[in-house]
mmCIF file of C-alpha atoms in Angstrom:
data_model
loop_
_atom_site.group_PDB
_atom_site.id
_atom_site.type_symbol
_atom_site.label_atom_id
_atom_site.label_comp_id
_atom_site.label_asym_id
_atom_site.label_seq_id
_atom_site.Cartn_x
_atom_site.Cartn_y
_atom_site.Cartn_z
ATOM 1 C CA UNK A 29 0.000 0.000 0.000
ATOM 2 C CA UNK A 30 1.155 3.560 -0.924
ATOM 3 C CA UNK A 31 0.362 7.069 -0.135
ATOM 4 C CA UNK A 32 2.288 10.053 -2.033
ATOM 5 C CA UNK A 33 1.477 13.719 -1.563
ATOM 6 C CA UNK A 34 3.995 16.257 -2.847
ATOM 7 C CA UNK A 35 6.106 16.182 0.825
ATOM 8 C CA UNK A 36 5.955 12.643 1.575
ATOM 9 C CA UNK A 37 5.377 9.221 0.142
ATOM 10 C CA UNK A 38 4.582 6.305 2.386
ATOM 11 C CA UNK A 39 4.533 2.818 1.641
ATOM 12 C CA UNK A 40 3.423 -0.242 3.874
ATOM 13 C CA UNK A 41 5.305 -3.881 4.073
ATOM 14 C CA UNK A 42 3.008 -5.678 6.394
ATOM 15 C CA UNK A 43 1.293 -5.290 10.053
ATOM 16 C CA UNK A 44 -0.012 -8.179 12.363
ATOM 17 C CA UNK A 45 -0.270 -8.614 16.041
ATOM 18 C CA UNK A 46 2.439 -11.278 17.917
ATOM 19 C CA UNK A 47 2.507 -12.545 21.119
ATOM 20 C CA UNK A 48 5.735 -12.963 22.672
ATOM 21 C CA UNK A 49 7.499 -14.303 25.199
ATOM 22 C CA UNK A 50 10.420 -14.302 27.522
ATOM 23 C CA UNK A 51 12.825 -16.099 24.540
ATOM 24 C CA UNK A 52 11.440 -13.228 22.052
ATOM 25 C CA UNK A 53 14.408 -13.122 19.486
ATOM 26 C CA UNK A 54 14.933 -12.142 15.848
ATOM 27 C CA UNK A 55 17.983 -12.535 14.095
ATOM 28 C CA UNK A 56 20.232 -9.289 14.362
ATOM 29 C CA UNK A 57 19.963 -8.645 10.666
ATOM 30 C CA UNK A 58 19.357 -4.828 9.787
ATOM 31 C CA UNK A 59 15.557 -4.423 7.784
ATOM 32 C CA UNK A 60 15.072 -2.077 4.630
ATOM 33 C CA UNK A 61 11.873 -1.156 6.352
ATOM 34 C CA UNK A 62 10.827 0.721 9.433
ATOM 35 C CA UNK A 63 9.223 -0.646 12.701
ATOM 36 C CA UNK A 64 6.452 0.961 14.395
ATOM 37 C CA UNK A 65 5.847 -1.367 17.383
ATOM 38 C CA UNK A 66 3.084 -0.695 19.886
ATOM 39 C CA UNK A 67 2.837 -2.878 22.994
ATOM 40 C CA UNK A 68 -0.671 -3.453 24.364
ATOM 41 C CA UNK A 69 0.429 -5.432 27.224
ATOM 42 C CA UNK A 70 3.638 -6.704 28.946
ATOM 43 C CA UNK A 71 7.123 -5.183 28.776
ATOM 44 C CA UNK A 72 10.325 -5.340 26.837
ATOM 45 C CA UNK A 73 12.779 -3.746 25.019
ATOM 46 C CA UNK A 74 14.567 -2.992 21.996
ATOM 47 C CA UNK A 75 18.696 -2.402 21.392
ATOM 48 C CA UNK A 76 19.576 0.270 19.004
ATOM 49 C CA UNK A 77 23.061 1.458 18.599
ATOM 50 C CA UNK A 78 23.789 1.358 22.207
ATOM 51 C CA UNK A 79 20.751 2.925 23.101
ATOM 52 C CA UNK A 80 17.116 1.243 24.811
ATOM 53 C CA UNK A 81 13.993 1.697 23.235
ATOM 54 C CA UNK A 82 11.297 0.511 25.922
ATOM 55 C CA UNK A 83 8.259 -1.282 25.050
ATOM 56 C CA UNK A 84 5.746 -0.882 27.651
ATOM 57 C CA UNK A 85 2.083 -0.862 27.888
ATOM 58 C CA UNK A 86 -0.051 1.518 26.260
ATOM 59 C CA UNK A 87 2.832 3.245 23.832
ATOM 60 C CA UNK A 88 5.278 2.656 20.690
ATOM 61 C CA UNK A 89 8.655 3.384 19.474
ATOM 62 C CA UNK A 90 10.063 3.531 15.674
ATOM 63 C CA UNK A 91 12.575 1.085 15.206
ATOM 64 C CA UNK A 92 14.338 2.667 12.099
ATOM 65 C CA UNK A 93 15.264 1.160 9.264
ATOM 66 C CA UNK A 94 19.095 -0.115 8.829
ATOM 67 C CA UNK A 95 19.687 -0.472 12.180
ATOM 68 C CA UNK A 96 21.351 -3.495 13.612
ATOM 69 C CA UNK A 97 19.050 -4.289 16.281
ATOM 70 C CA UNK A 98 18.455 -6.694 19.302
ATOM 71 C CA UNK A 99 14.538 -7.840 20.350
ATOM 72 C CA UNK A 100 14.104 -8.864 24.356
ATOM 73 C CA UNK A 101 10.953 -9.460 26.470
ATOM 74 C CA UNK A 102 10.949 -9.177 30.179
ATOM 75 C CA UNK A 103 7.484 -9.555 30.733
ATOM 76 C CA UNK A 104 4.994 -11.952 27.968
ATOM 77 C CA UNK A 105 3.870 -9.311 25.321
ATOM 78 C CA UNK A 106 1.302 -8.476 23.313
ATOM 79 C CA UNK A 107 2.746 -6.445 20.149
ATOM 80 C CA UNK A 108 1.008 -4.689 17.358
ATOM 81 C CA UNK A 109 3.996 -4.060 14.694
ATOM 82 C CA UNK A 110 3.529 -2.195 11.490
ATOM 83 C CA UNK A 111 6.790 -1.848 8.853
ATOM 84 C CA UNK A 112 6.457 0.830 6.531
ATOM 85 C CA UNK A 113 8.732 3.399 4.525
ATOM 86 C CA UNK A 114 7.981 6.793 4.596
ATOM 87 C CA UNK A 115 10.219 8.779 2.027
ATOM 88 C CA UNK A 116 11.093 12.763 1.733
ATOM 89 C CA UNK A 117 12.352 11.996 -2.211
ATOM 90 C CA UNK A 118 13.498 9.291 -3.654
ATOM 91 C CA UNK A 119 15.802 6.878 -1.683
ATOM 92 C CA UNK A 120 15.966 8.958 1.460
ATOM 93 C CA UNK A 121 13.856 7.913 4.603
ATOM 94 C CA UNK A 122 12.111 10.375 7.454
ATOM 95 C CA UNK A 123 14.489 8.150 9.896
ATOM 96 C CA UNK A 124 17.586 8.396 7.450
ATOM 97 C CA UNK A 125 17.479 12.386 8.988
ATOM 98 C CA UNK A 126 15.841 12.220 11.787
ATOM 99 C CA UNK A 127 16.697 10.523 14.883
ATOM 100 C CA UNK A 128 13.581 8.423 16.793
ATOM 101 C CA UNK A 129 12.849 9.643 20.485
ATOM 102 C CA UNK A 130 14.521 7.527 23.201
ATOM 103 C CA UNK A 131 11.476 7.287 25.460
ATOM 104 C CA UNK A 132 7.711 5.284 24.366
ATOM 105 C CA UNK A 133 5.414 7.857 23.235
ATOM 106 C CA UNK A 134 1.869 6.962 24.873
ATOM 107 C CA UNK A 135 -0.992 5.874 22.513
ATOM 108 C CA UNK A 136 -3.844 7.344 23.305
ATOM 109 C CA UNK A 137 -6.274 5.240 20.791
ATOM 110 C CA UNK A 138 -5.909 1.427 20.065
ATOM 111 C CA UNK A 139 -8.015 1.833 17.179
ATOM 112 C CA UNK A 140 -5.743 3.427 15.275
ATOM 113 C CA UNK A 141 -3.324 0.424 15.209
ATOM 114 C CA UNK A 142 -6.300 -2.130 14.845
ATOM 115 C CA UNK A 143 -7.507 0.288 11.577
ATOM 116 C CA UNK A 144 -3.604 -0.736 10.388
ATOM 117 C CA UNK A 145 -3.820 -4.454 11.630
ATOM 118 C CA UNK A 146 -6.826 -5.139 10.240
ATOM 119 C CA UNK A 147 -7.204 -3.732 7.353
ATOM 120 C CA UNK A 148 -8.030 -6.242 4.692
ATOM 121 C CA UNK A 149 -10.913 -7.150 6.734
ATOM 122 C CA UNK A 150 -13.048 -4.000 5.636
ATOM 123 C CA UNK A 151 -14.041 -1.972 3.384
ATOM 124 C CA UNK A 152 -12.265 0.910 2.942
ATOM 125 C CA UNK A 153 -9.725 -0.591 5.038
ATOM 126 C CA UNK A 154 -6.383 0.810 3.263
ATOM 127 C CA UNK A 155 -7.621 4.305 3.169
ATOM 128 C CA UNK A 156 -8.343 4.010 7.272
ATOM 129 C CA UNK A 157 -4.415 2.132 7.465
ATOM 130 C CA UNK A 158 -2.638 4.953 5.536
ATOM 131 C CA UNK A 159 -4.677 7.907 7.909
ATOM 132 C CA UNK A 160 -3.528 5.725 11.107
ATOM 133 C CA UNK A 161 0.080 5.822 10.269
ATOM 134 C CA UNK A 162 0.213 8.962 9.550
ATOM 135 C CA UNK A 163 -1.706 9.693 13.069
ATOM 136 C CA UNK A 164 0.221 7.468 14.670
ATOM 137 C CA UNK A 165 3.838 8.852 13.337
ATOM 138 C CA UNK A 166 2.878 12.622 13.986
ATOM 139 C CA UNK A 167 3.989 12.540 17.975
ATOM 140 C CA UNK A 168 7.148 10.972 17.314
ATOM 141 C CA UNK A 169 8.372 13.159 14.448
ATOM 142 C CA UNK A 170 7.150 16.244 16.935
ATOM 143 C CA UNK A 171 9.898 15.131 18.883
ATOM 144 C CA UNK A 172 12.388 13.597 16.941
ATOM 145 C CA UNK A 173 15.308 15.898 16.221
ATOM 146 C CA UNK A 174 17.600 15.968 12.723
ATOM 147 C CA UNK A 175 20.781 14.636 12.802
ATOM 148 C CA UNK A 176 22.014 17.759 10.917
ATOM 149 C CA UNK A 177 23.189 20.648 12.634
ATOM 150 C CA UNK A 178 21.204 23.004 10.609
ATOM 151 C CA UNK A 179 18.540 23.589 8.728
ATOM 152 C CA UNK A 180 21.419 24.012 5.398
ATOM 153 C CA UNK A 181 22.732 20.561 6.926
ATOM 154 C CA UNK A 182 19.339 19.353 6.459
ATOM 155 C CA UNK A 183 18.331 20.591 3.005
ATOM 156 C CA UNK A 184 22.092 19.074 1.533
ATOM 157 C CA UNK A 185 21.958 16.195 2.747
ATOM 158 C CA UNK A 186 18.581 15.636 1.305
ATOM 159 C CA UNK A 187 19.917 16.305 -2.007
ATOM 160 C CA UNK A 188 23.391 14.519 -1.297
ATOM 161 C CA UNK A 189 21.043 11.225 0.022
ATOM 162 C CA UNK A 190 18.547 11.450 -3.162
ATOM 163 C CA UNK A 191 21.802 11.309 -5.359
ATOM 164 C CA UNK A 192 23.369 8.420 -3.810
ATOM 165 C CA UNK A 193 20.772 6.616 -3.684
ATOM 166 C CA UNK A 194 20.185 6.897 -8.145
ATOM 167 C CA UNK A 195 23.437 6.311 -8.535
ATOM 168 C CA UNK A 196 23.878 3.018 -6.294
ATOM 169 C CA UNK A 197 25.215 1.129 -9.222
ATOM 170 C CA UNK A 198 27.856 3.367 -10.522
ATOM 171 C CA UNK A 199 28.769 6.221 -7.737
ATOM 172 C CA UNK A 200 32.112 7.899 -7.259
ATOM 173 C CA UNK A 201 32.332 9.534 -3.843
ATOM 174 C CA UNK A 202 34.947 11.567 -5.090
ATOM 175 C CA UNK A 203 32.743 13.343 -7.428
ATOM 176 C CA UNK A 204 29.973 13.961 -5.480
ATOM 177 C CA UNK A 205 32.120 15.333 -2.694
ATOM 178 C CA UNK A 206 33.564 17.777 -5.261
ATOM 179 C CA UNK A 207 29.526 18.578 -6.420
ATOM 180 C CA UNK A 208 29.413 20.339 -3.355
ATOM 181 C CA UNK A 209 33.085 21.888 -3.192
ATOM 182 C CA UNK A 210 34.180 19.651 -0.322
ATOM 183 C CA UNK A 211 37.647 17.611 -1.115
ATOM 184 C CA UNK A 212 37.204 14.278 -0.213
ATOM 185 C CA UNK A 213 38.483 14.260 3.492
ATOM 186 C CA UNK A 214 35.759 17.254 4.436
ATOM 187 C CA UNK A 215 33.075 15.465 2.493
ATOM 188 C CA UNK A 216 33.669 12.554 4.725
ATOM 189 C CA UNK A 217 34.015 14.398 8.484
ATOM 190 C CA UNK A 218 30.447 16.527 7.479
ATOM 191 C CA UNK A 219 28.496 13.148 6.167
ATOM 192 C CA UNK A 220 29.605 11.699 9.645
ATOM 193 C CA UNK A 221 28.924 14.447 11.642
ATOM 194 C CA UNK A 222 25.419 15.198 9.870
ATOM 195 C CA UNK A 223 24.523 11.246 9.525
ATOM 196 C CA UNK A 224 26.513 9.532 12.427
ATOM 197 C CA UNK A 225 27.588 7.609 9.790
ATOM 198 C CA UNK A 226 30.912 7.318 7.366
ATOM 199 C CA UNK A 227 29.643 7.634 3.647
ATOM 200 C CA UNK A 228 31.371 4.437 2.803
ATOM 201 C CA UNK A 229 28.806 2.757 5.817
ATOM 202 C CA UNK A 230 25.800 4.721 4.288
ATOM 203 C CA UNK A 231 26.766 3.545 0.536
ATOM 204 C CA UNK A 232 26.948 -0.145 2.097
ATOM 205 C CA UNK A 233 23.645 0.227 4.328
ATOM 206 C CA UNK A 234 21.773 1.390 0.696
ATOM 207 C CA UNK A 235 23.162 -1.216 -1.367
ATOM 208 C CA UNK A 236 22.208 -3.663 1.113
ATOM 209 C CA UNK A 237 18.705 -2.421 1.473
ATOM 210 C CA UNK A 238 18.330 -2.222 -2.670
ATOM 211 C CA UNK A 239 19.575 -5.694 -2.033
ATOM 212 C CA UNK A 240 16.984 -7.162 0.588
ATOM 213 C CA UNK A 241 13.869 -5.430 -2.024
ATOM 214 C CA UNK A 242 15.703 -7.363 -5.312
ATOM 215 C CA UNK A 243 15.890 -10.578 -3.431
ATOM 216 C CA UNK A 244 12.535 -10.570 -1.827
ATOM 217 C CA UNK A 245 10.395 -8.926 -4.812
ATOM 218 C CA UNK A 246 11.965 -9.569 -7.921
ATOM 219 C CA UNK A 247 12.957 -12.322 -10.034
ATOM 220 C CA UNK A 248 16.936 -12.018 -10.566
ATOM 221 C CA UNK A 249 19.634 -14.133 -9.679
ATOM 222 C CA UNK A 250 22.077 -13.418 -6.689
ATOM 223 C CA UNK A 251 24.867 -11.925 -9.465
ATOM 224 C CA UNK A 252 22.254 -9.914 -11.475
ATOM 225 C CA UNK A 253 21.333 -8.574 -7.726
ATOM 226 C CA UNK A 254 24.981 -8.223 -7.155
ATOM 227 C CA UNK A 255 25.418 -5.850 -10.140
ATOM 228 C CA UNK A 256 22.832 -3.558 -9.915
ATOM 229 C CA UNK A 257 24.026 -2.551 -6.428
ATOM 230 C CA UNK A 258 27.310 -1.961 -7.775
ATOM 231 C CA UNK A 259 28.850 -4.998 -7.314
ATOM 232 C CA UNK A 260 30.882 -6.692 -10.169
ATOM 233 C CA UNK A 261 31.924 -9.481 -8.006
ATOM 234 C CA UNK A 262 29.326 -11.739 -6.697
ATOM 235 C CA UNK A 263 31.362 -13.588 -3.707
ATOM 236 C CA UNK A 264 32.470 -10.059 -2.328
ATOM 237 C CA UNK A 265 28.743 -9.234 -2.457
ATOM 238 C CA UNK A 266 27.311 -11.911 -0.553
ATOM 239 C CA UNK A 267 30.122 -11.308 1.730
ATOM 240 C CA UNK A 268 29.296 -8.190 2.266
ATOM 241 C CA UNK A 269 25.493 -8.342 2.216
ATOM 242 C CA UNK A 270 25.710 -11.532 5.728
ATOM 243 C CA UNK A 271 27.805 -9.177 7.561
ATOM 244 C CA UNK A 272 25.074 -6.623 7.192
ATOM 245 C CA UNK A 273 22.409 -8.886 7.572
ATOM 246 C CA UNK A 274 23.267 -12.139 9.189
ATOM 247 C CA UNK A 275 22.349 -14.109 6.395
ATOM 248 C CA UNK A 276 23.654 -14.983 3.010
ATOM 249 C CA UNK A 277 21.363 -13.717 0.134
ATOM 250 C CA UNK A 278 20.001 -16.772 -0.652
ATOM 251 C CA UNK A 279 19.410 -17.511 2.805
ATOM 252 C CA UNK A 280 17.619 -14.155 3.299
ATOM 253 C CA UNK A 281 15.456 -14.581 0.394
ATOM 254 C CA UNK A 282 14.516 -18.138 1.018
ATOM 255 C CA UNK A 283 13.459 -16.878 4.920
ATOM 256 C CA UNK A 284 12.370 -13.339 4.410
ATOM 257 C CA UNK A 285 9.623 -14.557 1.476
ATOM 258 C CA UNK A 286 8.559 -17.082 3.499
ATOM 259 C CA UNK A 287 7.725 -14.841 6.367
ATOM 260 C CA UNK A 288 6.237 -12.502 4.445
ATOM 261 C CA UNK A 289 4.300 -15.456 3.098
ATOM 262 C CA UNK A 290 3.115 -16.679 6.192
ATOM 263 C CA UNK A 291 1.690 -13.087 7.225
#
């Protein structure tokens, strides 16, 4: 399902409710996709770049996309979880700028994640998912904050983002950097301080993510993957794609379309 308006495009994976208990564990692998996870009873957490996002009754938390993450229950859970992209331009993610709140923000109306949960089962039901996302999201971008330092930071690295992410298969870093009149060493020290991030990381994090939507959605092979995400060398790619994921490609296709599958 997708949503586009001339700001903001938003696209949903998939949404169900899960029970879980005290061995609650997914695979560390990093997802192409958002989390918004809402806990209706019970308690746990999640692990996020050394930082705790609490799940406890009666509120959410954004678990961004491309983040290595850990899942833990301390108390048996009930979970709503929703995973969805919602995209400023092309190739560049709310939650590639801005960074999610630390603390659970309260949810005052179940009904809004039941509207996303169960939509198939009415009429009208993708229309009333689409409205509760965007409901649902409004608190936590209130207080998110941007990575950037500025609102210039901001608008370049939108641009900078957008252009990596069209030129995936063929990019040189070294021209981009001098697009903007940095050399090459400046480039590198403002991505990182604007992104938290190296742009040799970010480049890898994309390519992996264009990688995960190939392998799940289309019909290539592993070295037709490989190339369009700019690598000539298939071995280095898979390589490169478990230590970002935790799984081999073929392993993550095989697993990843049979979950979605089984949704």
């Amino acid at each position: 399902m997708q949503l586009t308006d001339a700001n903001l495009s938003l696209s949903l994976v998939r949404s169900y409710w899960q029970k879980a208990d005290l061995d609650w564990a997914y695979p560390s692998y990093q997802r192409p996709y958002n989390w918004l996870i809402y806990t209706r009873s019970g308690r746990g957490y999640v692990e996020l770049e050394g930082r705790r996002l609490k799940l406890l009754p009666g509120s959410m938390v954004v678990v961004p996309l491309n983040r290595e993450c850990h899942y833990h229950c301390t108390e048996p859970m009930e979970i709503g979880a929703c995973a969805f992209t919602l995209q400023m331009s092309p190739g560049v993610d709310v939650f590639d700028l801005y960074r999610v709140p630390d603390n659970p923000v309260a949810v005052t109306d179940e009904q809004l994640f039941r509207d996303v949960i169960e939509a198939e089962q009415k009429p009208g039901g993708t229309l009333l998912a689409m409205g509760a996302v965007l409901r649902l999201l409004a608190p936590l971008l209130d207080v998110s904050t941007t990575r950037g330092e500025s609102g210039q930071d901001e608008v370049r690295m939108q641009k900078v983002l957008s252009y990596i992410d069209r030129h995936l298969t063929n990019l040189d870093m070294t021209d981009l950097a001098s697009q903007l009149g940095f050399s090459d060493g400046h480039f590198s020290r403002w991505f990182n301080n604007v992104m938290g991030v190296s742009p040799k990381r970010y480049v890898i994090q994309k390519r992996v993510e264009a990688a995960t939507r190939l392998l799940l959605f289309g019909g290539q092979n592993i070295e037709a993957v490989a190339r369009h995400c700019g690598y000539e060398d298939a071995l280095y790619f898979s390589r490169i794609f478990k230590k970002y994921t935790g799984l081999s490609p073929r392993e993550y296709r095989k697993i990843k379309q049979f979950d979605l599958g089984s949704q």
